[in-house]
Short mmCIF file of C-alpha atoms in Angstrom, two decimals:
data_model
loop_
_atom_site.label_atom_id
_atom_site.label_comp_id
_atom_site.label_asym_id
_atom_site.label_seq_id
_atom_site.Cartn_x
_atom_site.Cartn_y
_atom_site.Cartn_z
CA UNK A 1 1.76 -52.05 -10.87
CA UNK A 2 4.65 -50.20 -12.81
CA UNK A 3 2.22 -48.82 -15.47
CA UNK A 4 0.27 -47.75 -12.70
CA UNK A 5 2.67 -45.83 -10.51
CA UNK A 6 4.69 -44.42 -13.92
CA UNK A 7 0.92 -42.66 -14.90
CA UNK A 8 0.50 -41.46 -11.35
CA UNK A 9 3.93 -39.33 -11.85
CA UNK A 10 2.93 -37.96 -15.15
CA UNK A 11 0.21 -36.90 -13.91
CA UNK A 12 1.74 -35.60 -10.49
CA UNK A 13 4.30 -33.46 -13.12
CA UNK A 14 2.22 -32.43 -15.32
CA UNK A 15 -0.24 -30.71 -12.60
CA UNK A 16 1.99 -29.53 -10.70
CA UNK A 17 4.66 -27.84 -13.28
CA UNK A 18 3.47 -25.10 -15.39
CA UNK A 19 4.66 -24.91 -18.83
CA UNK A 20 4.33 -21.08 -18.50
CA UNK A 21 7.25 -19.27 -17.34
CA UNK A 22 6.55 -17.59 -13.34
CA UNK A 23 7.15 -14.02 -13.45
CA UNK A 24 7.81 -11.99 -10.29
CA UNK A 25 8.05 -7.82 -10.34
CA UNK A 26 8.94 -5.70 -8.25
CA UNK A 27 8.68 -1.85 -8.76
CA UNK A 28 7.42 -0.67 -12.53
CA UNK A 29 6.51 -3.53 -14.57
CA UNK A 30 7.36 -2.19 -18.40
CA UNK A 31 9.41 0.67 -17.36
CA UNK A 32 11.52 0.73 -20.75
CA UNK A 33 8.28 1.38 -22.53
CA UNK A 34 7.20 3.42 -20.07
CA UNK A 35 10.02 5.84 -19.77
CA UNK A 36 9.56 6.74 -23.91
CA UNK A 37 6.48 9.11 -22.68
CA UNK A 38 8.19 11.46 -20.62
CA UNK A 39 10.10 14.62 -22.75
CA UNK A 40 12.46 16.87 -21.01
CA UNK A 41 11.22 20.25 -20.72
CA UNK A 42 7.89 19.63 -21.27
CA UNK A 43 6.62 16.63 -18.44
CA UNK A 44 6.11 17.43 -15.17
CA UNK A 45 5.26 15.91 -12.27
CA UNK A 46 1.92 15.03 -12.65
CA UNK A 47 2.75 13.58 -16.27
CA UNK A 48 5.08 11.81 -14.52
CA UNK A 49 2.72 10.33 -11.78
CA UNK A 50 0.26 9.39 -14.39
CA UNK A 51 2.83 7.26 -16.07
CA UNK A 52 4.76 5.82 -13.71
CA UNK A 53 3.06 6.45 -10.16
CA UNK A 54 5.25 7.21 -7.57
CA UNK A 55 9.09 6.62 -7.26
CA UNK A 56 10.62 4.00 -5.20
CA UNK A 57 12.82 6.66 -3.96
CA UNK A 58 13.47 10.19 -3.57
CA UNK A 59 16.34 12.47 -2.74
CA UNK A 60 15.88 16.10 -2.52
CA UNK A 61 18.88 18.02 -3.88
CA UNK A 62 19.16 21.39 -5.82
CA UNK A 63 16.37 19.76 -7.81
CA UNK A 64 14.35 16.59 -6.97
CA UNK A 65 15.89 13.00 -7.98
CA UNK A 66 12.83 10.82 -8.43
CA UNK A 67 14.15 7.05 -9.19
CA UNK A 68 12.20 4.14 -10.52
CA UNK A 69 13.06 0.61 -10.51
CA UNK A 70 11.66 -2.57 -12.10
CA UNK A 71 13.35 -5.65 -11.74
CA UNK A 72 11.71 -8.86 -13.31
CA UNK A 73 12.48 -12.70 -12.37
CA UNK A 74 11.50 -15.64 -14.08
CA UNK A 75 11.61 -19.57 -13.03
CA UNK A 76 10.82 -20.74 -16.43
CA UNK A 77 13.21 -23.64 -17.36
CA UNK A 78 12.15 -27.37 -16.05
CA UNK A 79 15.89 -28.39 -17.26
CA UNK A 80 17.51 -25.58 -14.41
CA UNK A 81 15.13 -26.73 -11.48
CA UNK A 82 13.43 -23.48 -11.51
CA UNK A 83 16.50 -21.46 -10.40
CA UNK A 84 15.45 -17.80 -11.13
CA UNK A 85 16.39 -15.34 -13.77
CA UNK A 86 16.92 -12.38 -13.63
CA UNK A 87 15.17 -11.14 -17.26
CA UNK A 88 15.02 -7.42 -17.04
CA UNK A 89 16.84 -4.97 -14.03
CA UNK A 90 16.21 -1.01 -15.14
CA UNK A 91 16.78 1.42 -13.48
CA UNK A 92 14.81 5.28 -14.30
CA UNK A 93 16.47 8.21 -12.61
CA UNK A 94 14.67 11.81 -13.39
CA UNK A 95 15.73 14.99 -12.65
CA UNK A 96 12.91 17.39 -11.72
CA UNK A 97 13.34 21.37 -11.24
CA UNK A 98 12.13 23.87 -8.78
CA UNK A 99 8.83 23.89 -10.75
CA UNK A 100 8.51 20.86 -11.40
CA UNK A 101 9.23 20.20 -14.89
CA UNK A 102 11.57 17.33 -16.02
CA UNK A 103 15.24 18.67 -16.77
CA UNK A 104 17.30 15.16 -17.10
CA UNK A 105 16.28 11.51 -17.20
CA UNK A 106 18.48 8.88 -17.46
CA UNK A 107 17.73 4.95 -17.52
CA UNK A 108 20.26 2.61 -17.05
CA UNK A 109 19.05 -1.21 -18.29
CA UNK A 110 20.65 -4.63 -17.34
CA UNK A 111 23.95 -4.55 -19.37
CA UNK A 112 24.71 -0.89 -18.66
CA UNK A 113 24.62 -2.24 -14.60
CA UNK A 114 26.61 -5.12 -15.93
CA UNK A 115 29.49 -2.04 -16.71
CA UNK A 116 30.33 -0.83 -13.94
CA UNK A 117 33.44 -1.30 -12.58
CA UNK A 118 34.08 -1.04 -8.34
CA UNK A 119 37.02 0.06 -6.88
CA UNK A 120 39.53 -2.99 -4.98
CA UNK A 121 41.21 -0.11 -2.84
CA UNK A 122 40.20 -1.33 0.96
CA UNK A 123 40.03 1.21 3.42
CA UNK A 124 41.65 0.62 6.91
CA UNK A 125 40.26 1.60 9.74
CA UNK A 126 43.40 2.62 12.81
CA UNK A 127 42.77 0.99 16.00
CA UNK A 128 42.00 4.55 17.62
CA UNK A 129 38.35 4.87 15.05
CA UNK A 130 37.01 1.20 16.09
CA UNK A 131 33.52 1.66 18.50
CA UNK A 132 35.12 -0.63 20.75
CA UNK A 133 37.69 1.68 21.61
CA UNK A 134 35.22 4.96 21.29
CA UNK A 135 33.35 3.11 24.02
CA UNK A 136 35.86 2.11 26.43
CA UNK A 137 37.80 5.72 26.15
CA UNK A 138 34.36 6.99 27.39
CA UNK A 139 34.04 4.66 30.07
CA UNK A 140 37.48 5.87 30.88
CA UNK A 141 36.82 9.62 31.42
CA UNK A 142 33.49 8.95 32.93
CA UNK A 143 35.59 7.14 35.45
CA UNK A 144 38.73 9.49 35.80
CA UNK A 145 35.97 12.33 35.92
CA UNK A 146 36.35 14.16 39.23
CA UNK A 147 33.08 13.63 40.96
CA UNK A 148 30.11 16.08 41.83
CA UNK A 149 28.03 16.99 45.26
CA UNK A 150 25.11 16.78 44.78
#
């Protein structure tokens, strides 16, 4: 009965556990290649779209930010319970002009994110800026208001 029930778990593992690591994307899959195609002054916007398809977000300034992301996940690893991993984070930012040609790009991978360093300073908020009190000092003049005949 032991040999029995011991193949009946192999077999349970084996089919249900893939030896082949589970990748999830989200935004640009390959955006480090990717990126290599596009040459300041000379792309533009449909060179752009061609390549990368549109951004995952936009910010109009003096000239149009157009960022790209691609962030890849793995559960690979039998031995870490199939925790996920975060194998590639990249981040594309371009800088387009008036016209519509590329002026600046700049991608920032993984480690570069890793970098950056945040500020500790807290900021303290008095006890006249809380939306508590904004909302009771409003009930208060709508109160103390004189009143109008209608």
């Amino acid at each position: 009965m032991n040999k029995v029930l011991y193949t009946f778990f192999i077999i349970l593992v084996t089919t249900s556990c893939s030896l082949k690591p589970i990748n999830n994307y989200h935004g640009v899959a390959f955006l480090d290649k990717k990126q290599e195609a596009l040459f300041i002054n000379k792309s533009n916007k449909n060179d752009i779209y061609k390549i990368l398809g549109s951004p995952s977000t936009e910010s109009i300034l003096e000239n149009d930010l157009w960022i790209y992301i691609e962030n890849r996940k793995s559960k690979s690893s039998l031995v870490k319970l199939g925790k996920e991993i975060t194998t590639s984070s990249n981040v594309l930012v371009l800088e387009i002009d008036k016209k519509g040609i590329l002026k600046n790009k700049t991608f920032y991978n993984i480690d570069d994110q890793n970098e950056l360093i945040f500020s500790n300073d807290k900021t303290l908020m008095s006890e006249k800026d809380s939306f508590v009190y904004g909302v009771i000092s409003s009930l208060k003049q709508k109160i103390d208001s004189p009143k109008r005949n209608k």
